[in-house]
PDB file of C-alpha atoms in Angstrom:
ATOM      1  CA  MET A 194      91.685  97.697  88.148  1.00 91.00           C
ATOM      2  CA  THR A 195      95.271  97.739  87.594  1.00 93.00           C
ATOM      3  CA  LEU A 196      97.703  98.220  90.461  1.00 92.00           C
ATOM      4  CA  ARG A 197      98.302 101.652  89.697  1.00 94.00           C
ATOM      5  CA  ASP A 198      94.497 102.230  90.165  1.00 94.00           C
ATOM      6  CA  LEU A 199      94.503 100.553  93.536  1.00 95.00           C
ATOM      7  CA  ALA A 200      97.598 102.822  94.444  1.00 95.00           C
ATOM      8  CA  ALA A 201      95.397 105.995  93.751  1.00 95.00           C
ATOM      9  CA  ILE A 202      92.466 105.488  95.919  1.00 95.00           C
ATOM     10  CA  ASP A 203      93.196 106.384  99.559  1.00 96.00           C
ATOM     11  CA  VAL A 204      92.606 103.739 102.430  1.00 96.00           C
ATOM     12  CA  GLY A 205      90.147 106.289 104.157  1.00 94.00           C
ATOM     13  CA  GLN A 206      87.656 106.032 101.438  1.00 94.00           C
ATOM     14  CA  LEU A 207      86.774 102.838 102.108  1.00 95.00           C
ATOM     15  CA  ARG A 208      83.639 102.227 104.352  1.00 92.00           C
ATOM     16  CA  GLY A 209      84.593 101.916 108.203  1.00 91.00           C
ATOM     17  CA  VAL A 210      87.829 103.463 107.861  1.00 94.00           C
ATOM     18  CA  GLY A 211      87.577 106.861 109.752  1.00 92.00           C
ATOM     19  CA  ASP A 212      90.715 109.232 110.698  1.00 92.00           C
ATOM     20  CA  LYS A 213      91.663 106.755 113.944  1.00 91.00           C
ATOM     21  CA  LYS A 214      91.375 103.648 112.071  1.00 92.00           C
ATOM     22  CA  ARG A 215      93.430 105.363 109.013  1.00 93.00           C
ATOM     23  CA  SER A 216      95.963 106.698 111.560  1.00 92.00           C
ATOM     24  CA  ALA A 217      96.469 103.063 112.881  1.00 91.00           C
ATOM     25  CA  LEU A 218      96.505 101.672 109.315  1.00 94.00           C
ATOM     26  CA  ALA A 219      99.291 104.223 108.547  1.00 93.00           C
ATOM     27  CA  ALA A 220     101.575 102.601 111.406  1.00 90.00           C
ATOM     28  CA  PHE A 221     101.534  99.339 109.400  1.00 90.00           C
ATOM     29  CA  ASP A 222     102.486 101.731 106.066  1.00 93.00           C
ATOM     30  CA  VAL A 223      98.976 101.096 104.784  1.00 96.00           C
ATOM     31  CA  PHE A 224      97.996 104.162 102.733  1.00 97.00           C
ATOM     32  CA  THR A 225      96.332 102.941  99.645  1.00 97.00           C
ATOM     33  CA  VAL A 226      94.022 100.240  98.805  1.00 97.00           C
ATOM     34  CA  LEU A 227      96.994  98.858  97.016  1.00 96.00           C
ATOM     35  CA  ASP A 228      98.862  98.949 100.362  1.00 97.00           C
ATOM     36  CA  LEU A 229      96.134  97.170 101.991  1.00 97.00           C
ATOM     37  CA  LEU A 230      95.439  94.417  99.973  1.00 97.00           C
ATOM     38  CA  THR A 231      99.224  93.537  99.636  1.00 96.00           C
ATOM     39  CA  ASN A 232      99.299  93.651 103.677  1.00 95.00           C
ATOM     40  CA  TYR A 233      98.896  89.891 103.437  1.00 95.00           C
ATOM     41  CA  PRO A 234      98.296  87.706 106.598  1.00 93.00           C
ATOM     42  CA  ARG A 235     101.323  86.624 108.673  1.00 89.00           C
ATOM     43  CA  ARG A 236      99.511  83.100 109.215  1.00 86.00           C
ATOM     44  CA  TRP A 237      96.313  81.478 108.751  1.00 88.00           C
ATOM     45  CA  VAL A 238      94.141  79.547 111.543  1.00 80.00           C
ATOM     46  CA  ASP A 239      92.679  76.461 110.344  1.00 80.00           C
ATOM     47  CA  ARG A 240      90.005  75.552 112.175  1.00 73.00           C
ATOM     48  CA  THR A 241      89.397  72.266 111.046  1.00 71.00           C
ATOM     49  CA  ASN A 242      93.036  71.403 112.579  1.00 72.00           C
ATOM     50  CA  GLU A 243      93.224  72.680 115.796  1.00 74.00           C
ATOM     51  CA  ALA A 244      93.541  70.701 118.636  1.00 84.00           C
ATOM     52  CA  ARG A 245      90.800  70.847 121.629  1.00 91.00           C
ATOM     53  CA  ILE A 246      92.078  71.576 125.369  1.00 95.00           C
ATOM     54  CA  ALA A 247      91.236  68.049 126.181  1.00 94.00           C
ATOM     55  CA  ASP A 248      93.677  66.469 123.678  1.00 91.00           C
ATOM     56  CA  LEU A 249      96.606  69.249 124.908  1.00 94.00           C
ATOM     57  CA  VAL A 250      99.571  67.348 125.677  1.00 92.00           C
ATOM     58  CA  PRO A 251     101.909  68.878 128.449  1.00 94.00           C
ATOM     59  CA  GLY A 252     105.238  70.042 127.014  1.00 92.00           C
ATOM     60  CA  GLU A 253     104.077  69.893 123.348  1.00 89.00           C
ATOM     61  CA  GLU A 254     103.454  73.121 121.464  1.00 86.00           C
ATOM     62  CA  ALA A 255      99.843  73.572 119.927  1.00 86.00           C
ATOM     63  CA  LEU A 256      97.407  75.872 118.431  1.00 85.00           C
ATOM     64  CA  VAL A 257      93.901  76.110 120.140  1.00 90.00           C
ATOM     65  CA  LEU A 258      90.820  78.052 119.451  1.00 89.00           C
ATOM     66  CA  VAL A 259      89.099  79.331 122.841  1.00 93.00           C
ATOM     67  CA  THR A 260      86.681  81.617 124.538  1.00 94.00           C
ATOM     68  CA  VAL A 261      87.705  83.875 127.366  1.00 96.00           C
ATOM     69  CA  ARG A 262      85.839  82.990 130.335  1.00 96.00           C
ATOM     70  CA  THR A 263      87.451  85.488 133.060  1.00 96.00           C
ATOM     71  CA  VAL A 264      90.131  88.088 133.167  1.00 96.00           C
ATOM     72  CA  THR A 265      92.070  88.822 136.292  1.00 96.00           C
ATOM     73  CA  LYS A 266      95.030  91.120 137.259  1.00 94.00           C
ATOM     74  CA  ARG A 267      97.442  91.498 140.387  1.00 93.00           C
ATOM     75  CA  MET A 268     100.820  92.195 141.087  1.00 92.00           C
ATOM     76  CA  THR A 269     103.381  89.794 142.056  1.00 88.00           C
ATOM     77  CA  ARG A 270     106.135  90.403 145.033  1.00 85.00           C
ATOM     78  CA  ASN A 271     108.435  91.983 142.575  1.00 85.00           C
ATOM     79  CA  ARG A 272     105.899  94.519 141.372  1.00 86.00           C
ATOM     80  CA  ARG A 273     105.390  92.654 138.197  1.00 88.00           C
ATOM     81  CA  ALA A 274     102.057  92.321 136.667  1.00 92.00           C
ATOM     82  CA  MET A 275     100.363  89.351 136.277  1.00 94.00           C
ATOM     83  CA  VAL A 276      97.201  88.584 134.364  1.00 96.00           C
ATOM     84  CA  THR A 277      95.459  85.344 134.620  1.00 96.00           C
ATOM     85  CA  VAL A 278      92.827  84.197 132.288  1.00 97.00           C
ATOM     86  CA  GLN A 279      90.609  81.300 132.144  1.00 97.00           C
ATOM     87  CA  VAL A 280      89.841  79.772 128.736  1.00 97.00           C
ATOM     88  CA  GLY A 281      87.444  77.199 127.406  1.00 96.00           C
ATOM     89  CA  ASP A 282      86.193  75.475 124.291  1.00 93.00           C
ATOM     90  CA  GLY A 283      83.548  73.027 125.014  1.00 89.00           C
ATOM     91  CA  SER A 284      86.025  70.008 125.930  1.00 93.00           C
ATOM     92  CA  GLY A 285      87.594  71.669 128.750  1.00 94.00           C
ATOM     93  CA  ARG A 286      89.018  74.883 130.534  1.00 95.00           C
ATOM     94  CA  MET A 287      92.789  76.252 130.942  1.00 96.00           C
ATOM     95  CA  HIS A 288      94.457  78.917 132.966  1.00 97.00           C
ATOM     96  CA  VAL A 289      96.876  81.297 130.692  1.00 97.00           C
ATOM     97  CA  VAL A 290      99.029  83.799 132.479  1.00 97.00           C
ATOM     98  CA  PHE A 291     100.806  86.668 131.173  1.00 95.00           C
ATOM     99  CA  PHE A 292     103.488  88.250 133.256  1.00 93.00           C
ATOM    100  CA  ASN A 293     104.735  91.992 132.716  1.00 90.00           C
ATOM    101  CA  GLN A 294     101.964  92.520 130.020  1.00 90.00           C
ATOM    102  CA  PRO A 295      98.919  94.512 132.104  1.00 90.00           C
ATOM    103  CA  TRP A 296      97.559  95.527 128.822  1.00 89.00           C
ATOM    104  CA  ARG A 297      96.360  91.997 128.056  1.00 91.00           C
ATOM    105  CA  GLU A 298      93.518  92.652 130.881  1.00 92.00           C
ATOM    106  CA  ARG A 299      92.178  95.393 128.033  1.00 89.00           C
ATOM    107  CA  GLN A 300      92.656  93.273 125.323  1.00 88.00           C
ATOM    108  CA  LEU A 301      90.854  90.029 126.501  1.00 92.00           C
ATOM    109  CA  LYS A 302      87.689  90.740 127.436  1.00 91.00           C
ATOM    110  CA  GLU A 303      84.928  87.644 128.462  1.00 94.00           C
ATOM    111  CA  GLY A 304      83.377  86.224 125.648  1.00 93.00           C
ATOM    112  CA  LEU A 305      85.950  87.216 123.126  1.00 91.00           C
ATOM    113  CA  GLN A 306      87.238  84.302 120.770  1.00 89.00           C
ATOM    114  CA  ILE A 307      91.242  83.698 120.420  1.00 89.00           C
ATOM    115  CA  ALA A 308      93.527  81.737 119.154  1.00 87.00           C
ATOM    116  CA  LEU A 309      96.272  80.473 121.341  1.00 90.00           C
ATOM    117  CA  TYR A 310      99.737  78.903 120.173  1.00 86.00           C
ATOM    118  CA  GLY A 311     102.008  77.863 123.353  1.00 88.00           C
ATOM    119  CA  LYS A 312     103.269  74.982 125.148  1.00 92.00           C
ATOM    120  CA  PRO A 313     100.799  74.030 128.178  1.00 94.00           C
ATOM    121  CA  ASP A 314     102.177  72.632 131.177  1.00 95.00           C
ATOM    122  CA  THR A 315     100.354  71.362 134.326  1.00 94.00           C
ATOM    123  CA  TYR A 316      99.664  73.199 137.290  1.00 92.00           C
ATOM    124  CA  ARG A 317      97.765  72.386 140.482  1.00 89.00           C
ATOM    125  CA  GLY A 318      96.282  69.819 138.729  1.00 89.00           C
ATOM    126  CA  GLY A 319      95.074  71.258 135.426  1.00 92.00           C
ATOM    127  CA  LEU A 320      96.723  72.760 132.161  1.00 94.00           C
ATOM    128  CA  GLN A 321      98.207  76.287 131.903  1.00 96.00           C
ATOM    129  CA  MET A 322      99.946  78.322 129.018  1.00 96.00           C
ATOM    130  CA  THR A 323     102.377  80.864 130.184  1.00 95.00           C
ATOM    131  CA  ASN A 324     103.015  84.300 127.750  1.00 92.00           C
ATOM    132  CA  PRO A 325     101.455  82.346 124.713  1.00 90.00           C
ATOM    133  CA  ILE A 326     101.123  83.987 121.267  1.00 84.00           C
ATOM    134  CA  VAL A 327      97.686  85.419 121.055  1.00 86.00           C
ATOM    135  CA  ASP A 328      95.423  86.128 117.796  1.00 79.00           C
ATOM    136  CA  LEU A 329      92.115  87.815 118.111  1.00 78.00           C
ATOM    137  CA  ILE A 330      89.808  86.068 115.913  1.00 73.00           C
ATOM    138  CA  GLY A 331      86.699  87.811 116.842  1.00 62.00           C
ATOM    139  CA  ASP A 332      83.355  86.800 114.910  1.00 57.00           C
ATOM    140  CA  ARG A 333      85.365  85.858 111.956  1.00 59.00           C
ATOM    141  CA  THR A 334      83.666  82.712 110.161  1.00 55.00           C
ATOM    142  CA  GLY A 335      84.926  80.319 107.801  1.00 62.00           C
ATOM    143  CA  ARG A 336      87.190  77.304 107.856  1.00 73.00           C
ATOM    144  CA  ILE A 337      90.248  79.382 107.279  1.00 83.00           C
ATOM    145  CA  VAL A 338      90.658  82.450 109.428  1.00 82.00           C
ATOM    146  CA  PRO A 339      93.446  85.171 108.232  1.00 87.00           C
ATOM    147  CA  ILE A 340      95.646  86.565 111.046  1.00 85.00           C
ATOM    148  CA  TYR A 341      97.104  90.133 110.453  1.00 87.00           C
ATOM    149  CA  PRO A 342      99.758  91.465 112.202  1.00 81.00           C
ATOM    150  CA  GLN A 343      98.288  93.363 114.927  1.00 71.00           C
ATOM    151  CA  SER A 344      99.787  96.234 117.567  1.00 65.00           C
ATOM    152  CA  GLU A 345      98.228  96.757 121.065  1.00 61.00           C
ATOM    153  CA  LYS A 346      99.872 100.410 120.870  1.00 61.00           C
ATOM    154  CA  VAL A 347      97.630 101.343 117.579  1.00 63.00           C
ATOM    155  CA  GLN A 348      94.542  99.351 119.017  1.00 71.00           C
ATOM    156  CA  LEU A 349      93.483  97.687 115.359  1.00 80.00           C
ATOM    157  CA  THR A 350      92.207  93.711 115.632  1.00 78.00           C
ATOM    158  CA  THR A 351      92.943  91.449 112.926  1.00 81.00           C
ATOM    159  CA  TRP A 352      89.061  91.019 112.270  1.00 80.00           C
ATOM    160  CA  GLU A 353      89.040  95.006 111.650  1.00 87.00           C
ATOM    161  CA  ILE A 354      91.918  94.652 108.852  1.00 91.00           C
ATOM    162  CA  ALA A 355      89.881  91.678 107.347  1.00 89.00           C
ATOM    163  CA  SER A 356      86.774  93.798 107.215  1.00 91.00           C
ATOM    164  CA  PHE A 357      88.705  96.593 105.376  1.00 95.00           C
ATOM    165  CA  VAL A 358      90.062  94.197 102.981  1.00 96.00           C
ATOM    166  CA  ASP A 359      86.420  92.631 102.528  1.00 94.00           C
ATOM    167  CA  GLU A 360      85.240  96.544 101.456  1.00 95.00           C
ATOM    168  CA  ALA A 361      88.348  96.790  99.137  1.00 96.00           C
ATOM    169  CA  MET A 362      87.455  93.712  97.431  1.00 95.00           C
ATOM    170  CA  ARG A 363      83.978  94.476  96.994  1.00 93.00           C
ATOM    171  CA  ARG A 364      84.821  97.726  95.700  1.00 91.00           C
ATOM    172  CA  CYS A 365      87.018  95.980  93.142  1.00 91.00           C
ATOM    173  CA  ALA A 366      84.633  93.505  92.234  1.00 89.00           C
ATOM    174  CA  ASP A 367      82.710  95.457  89.477  1.00 87.00           C
ATOM    175  CA  ARG A 368      85.789  96.163  87.438  1.00 91.00           C
ATOM    176  CA  GLY A 369      88.228  93.222  88.760  1.00 93.00           C
ATOM    177  CA  ILE A 370      91.803  93.141  89.061  1.00 95.00           C
ATOM    178  CA  ALA A 371      93.794  93.318  85.995  1.00 95.00           C
ATOM    179  CA  ASP A 372      96.218  90.447  85.053  1.00 95.00           C
ATOM    180  CA  PRO A 373      99.475  91.504  82.977  1.00 93.00           C
ATOM    181  CA  VAL A 374     100.350  87.867  82.601  1.00 95.00           C
ATOM    182  CA  PRO A 375      99.033  86.081  79.583  1.00 95.00           C
ATOM    183  CA  HIS A 376      96.477  83.405  79.925  1.00 95.00           C
ATOM    184  CA  ASP A 377      98.695  80.973  78.084  1.00 96.00           C
ATOM    185  CA  VAL A 378     101.297  81.711  80.451  1.00 96.00           C
ATOM    186  CA  THR A 379      99.237  81.291  83.765  1.00 96.00           C
ATOM    187  CA  ASP A 380      97.959  78.247  82.041  1.00 96.00           C
ATOM    188  CA  ARG A 381     101.142  76.574  81.392  1.00 96.00           C
ATOM    189  CA  LEU A 382     102.679  77.407  84.388  1.00 96.00           C
ATOM    190  CA  ASP A 383      99.584  76.303  86.545  1.00 97.00           C
ATOM    191  CA  LEU A 384      99.094  80.026  87.636  1.00 97.00           C
ATOM    192  CA  ILE A 385      95.589  81.163  89.394  1.00 97.00           C
ATOM    193  CA  ALA A 386      94.481  84.779  88.340  1.00 97.00           C
ATOM    194  CA  ARG A 387      96.054  87.756  90.022  1.00 96.00           C
ATOM    195  CA  GLY A 388      92.543  88.941  91.270  1.00 96.00           C
ATOM    196  CA  GLN A 389      91.650  85.202  92.451  1.00 96.00           C
ATOM    197  CA  ALA A 390      95.113  85.214  94.376  1.00 97.00           C
ATOM    198  CA  ILE A 391      94.446  88.492  96.078  1.00 97.00           C
ATOM    199  CA  ALA A 392      91.239  87.374  97.109  1.00 96.00           C
ATOM    200  CA  SER A 393      92.288  83.839  98.226  1.00 96.00           C
ATOM    201  CA  ILE A 394      95.027  85.142 100.116  1.00 97.00           C
ATOM    202  CA  HIS A 395      93.043  87.171 102.491  1.00 96.00           C
ATOM    203  CA  ALA A 396      90.018  84.898 102.555  1.00 92.00           C
ATOM    204  CA  PRO A 397      90.837  81.163 101.358  1.00 93.00           C
ATOM    205  CA  GLU A 398      88.579  78.417 101.613  1.00 89.00           C
ATOM    206  CA  SER A 399      90.839  76.059 101.954  1.00 90.00           C
ATOM    207  CA  MET A 400      94.885  75.777 103.049  1.00 91.00           C
ATOM    208  CA  ARG A 401      95.397  74.209  99.408  1.00 94.00           C
ATOM    209  CA  GLU A 402      93.616  77.547  97.931  1.00 96.00           C
ATOM    210  CA  LYS A 403      95.759  79.681 100.287  1.00 96.00           C
ATOM    211  CA  GLU A 404      98.934  77.717  98.884  1.00 97.00           C
ATOM    212  CA  ALA A 405      97.803  78.637  95.273  1.00 98.00           C
ATOM    213  CA  ALA A 406      97.313  82.159  96.016  1.00 98.00           C
ATOM    214  CA  ARG A 407     100.665  82.398  97.943  1.00 97.00           C
ATOM    215  CA  ARG A 408     102.313  80.572  94.668  1.00 98.00           C
ATOM    216  CA  ARG A 409     101.039  83.056  91.990  1.00 98.00           C
ATOM    217  CA  LEU A 410     101.518  86.087  94.344  1.00 97.00           C
ATOM    218  CA  ALA A 411     105.329  84.877  94.691  1.00 97.00           C
ATOM    219  CA  PHE A 412     105.482  84.123  90.785  1.00 97.00           C
ATOM    220  CA  ASP A 413     104.440  88.166  90.639  1.00 96.00           C
ATOM    221  CA  GLU A 414     106.926  89.003  92.895  1.00 96.00           C
ATOM    222  CA  LEU A 415     110.090  87.450  91.149  1.00 96.00           C
ATOM    223  CA  LEU A 416     108.358  88.950  87.505  1.00 96.00           C
ATOM    224  CA  ARG A 417     108.714  92.389  88.979  1.00 94.00           C
ATOM    225  CA  VAL A 418     112.246  91.974  90.299  1.00 96.00           C
ATOM    226  CA  GLN A 419     113.182  90.311  86.698  1.00 96.00           C
ATOM    227  CA  LEU A 420     111.247  93.158  84.560  1.00 95.00           C
ATOM    228  CA  VAL A 421     113.114  95.873  87.036  1.00 96.00           C
ATOM    229  CA  LEU A 422     116.567  93.978  86.295  1.00 96.00           C
ATOM    230  CA  VAL A 423     115.995  93.793  82.472  1.00 95.00           C
ATOM    231  CA  LEU A 424     115.004  97.966  82.161  1.00 94.00           C
ATOM    232  CA  ARG A 425     118.075  98.733  84.197  1.00 93.00           C
ATOM    233  CA  LYS A 426     120.164  96.747  81.852  1.00 91.00           C
ATOM    234  CA  ARG A 427     118.505  98.203  78.791  1.00 91.00           C
ATOM    235  CA  GLU A 428     118.847 101.698  80.092  1.00 90.00           C
ATOM    236  CA  LEU A 429     122.578 100.987  80.974  1.00 87.00           C
ATOM    237  CA  GLU A 430     123.232  99.764  77.425  1.00 83.00           C
ATOM    238  CA  ARG A 431     121.611 102.489  76.072  1.00 84.00           C
ATOM    239  CA  THR A 432     123.332 105.317  77.990  1.00 83.00           C
ATOM    240  CA  SER A 433     126.717 104.035  78.698  1.00 77.00           C
ATOM    241  CA  ARG A 434     129.542 104.080  76.044  1.00 73.00           C
ATOM    242  CA  GLY A 435     131.978 101.678  75.722  1.00 69.00           C
ATOM    243  CA  ILE A 436     135.628 101.759  75.349  1.00 72.00           C
ATOM    244  CA  ALA A 437     136.862 101.503  71.566  1.00 70.00           C
ATOM    245  CA  HIS A 438     140.444  99.234  71.387  1.00 70.00           C
ATOM    246  CA  ASP A 439     142.514  99.000  68.342  1.00 69.00           C
ATOM    247  CA  VAL A 440     142.676  95.463  66.747  1.00 67.00           C
ATOM    248  CA  ASP A 441     145.076  96.557  64.547  1.00 73.00           C
ATOM    249  CA  GLY A 442     148.034  97.375  66.014  1.00 72.00           C
ATOM    250  CA  GLU A 443     151.428  96.066  65.883  1.00 80.00           C
ATOM    251  CA  LEU A 444     151.232  94.397  69.256  1.00 80.00           C
ATOM    252  CA  VAL A 445     148.437  91.916  68.113  1.00 77.00           C
ATOM    253  CA  ARG A 446     150.165  90.978  64.869  1.00 79.00           C
ATOM    254  CA  ARG A 447     153.485  90.078  66.879  1.00 85.00           C
ATOM    255  CA  PHE A 448     151.256  88.104  69.401  1.00 83.00           C
ATOM    256  CA  HIS A 449     149.963  86.043  66.468  1.00 82.00           C
ATOM    257  CA  GLU A 450     153.345  85.715  64.870  1.00 85.00           C
ATOM    258  CA  ALA A 451     154.901  84.117  68.486  1.00 89.00           C
ATOM    259  CA  LEU A 452     152.539  81.709  68.431  1.00 88.00           C
ATOM    260  CA  PRO A 453     154.340  78.207  68.161  1.00 89.00           C
ATOM    261  CA  TYR A 454     151.549  76.759  65.929  1.00 87.00           C
ATOM    262  CA  PRO A 455     149.193  77.936  63.229  1.00 88.00           C
ATOM    263  CA  LEU A 456     145.633  78.953  64.232  1.00 86.00           C
ATOM    264  CA  THR A 457     142.550  77.090  63.016  1.00 91.00           C
ATOM    265  CA  GLY A 458     139.604  78.477  60.910  1.00 88.00           C
ATOM    266  CA  ALA A 459     137.692  78.282  64.112  1.00 92.00           C
ATOM    267  CA  GLN A 460     140.224  80.046  66.384  1.00 89.00           C
ATOM    268  CA  ARG A 461     140.295  82.689  63.169  1.00 86.00           C
ATOM    269  CA  ARG A 462     136.696  83.079  63.314  1.00 90.00           C
ATOM    270  CA  ALA A 463     136.478  83.646  67.085  1.00 90.00           C
ATOM    271  CA  ILE A 464     139.168  86.274  67.210  1.00 85.00           C
ATOM    272  CA  SER A 465     137.301  88.119  64.526  1.00 85.00           C
ATOM    273  CA  GLN A 466     134.277  88.102  66.477  1.00 87.00           C
ATOM    274  CA  ILE A 467     136.325  89.306  69.403  1.00 82.00           C
ATOM    275  CA  GLU A 468     137.711  92.046  67.136  1.00 77.00           C
ATOM    276  CA  VAL A 469     134.099  93.268  66.552  1.00 77.00           C
ATOM    277  CA  ASP A 470     132.904  93.341  69.760  1.00 73.00           C
ATOM    278  CA  LEU A 471     135.722  95.401  70.751  1.00 66.00           C
TER     279      LEU A 471
END
């Protein structure tokens, strides 16, 4: 399937994408299957490389995968909402505090697996993170978990987007994704196929595989820009009319006569070429 084919398929045709989810995807400018497949993750969580709560060092930023234990909300004296979440990962427990984010109480449910990125501090003898970055992992499996841009307003989770991507890739499996770059070029530049790159950027088996996918997709973007520039240049050359110059006038002859030295053969040939161009 070409990119044009993918752009012709409305994202609402995918299984699981009803009117509500279709509207939510539209908030991210995702209207077609092509939009969905080129809506790349904002980052990837390497399950083999995250820290454990027991290994966290106060004052040092870290990524930790945890499970929500309890969630409570109360108002502070200045009427700001404070949501306190207790999380754990098997090695220990930690409190996470969100100020002025009351919607976290609805987002973070007991038993939900999440990724936290922030700087832990000690508080009352234990560890605590304040307003960390939160990514909802859900029940996504695998060593590398893609994290997509999310919005509380549109109620669309990263694992829902990942499931839609999985469905889109499944529908493309029979025909495959066309690769316009010849094999000898990809072999010479050590690039993977376009279809493999799209699949790997969304569901890589390793960070090395993700980097190979990113490199190929970056090449495609640069190639597309170069092709557009070449086409524009050709169109400009085809439609633009140049200005014809008189190269046999008296001024040119007088200029040559005023030179204090004779022109060499190479100089005369260069001038002749310039006259042809003019």
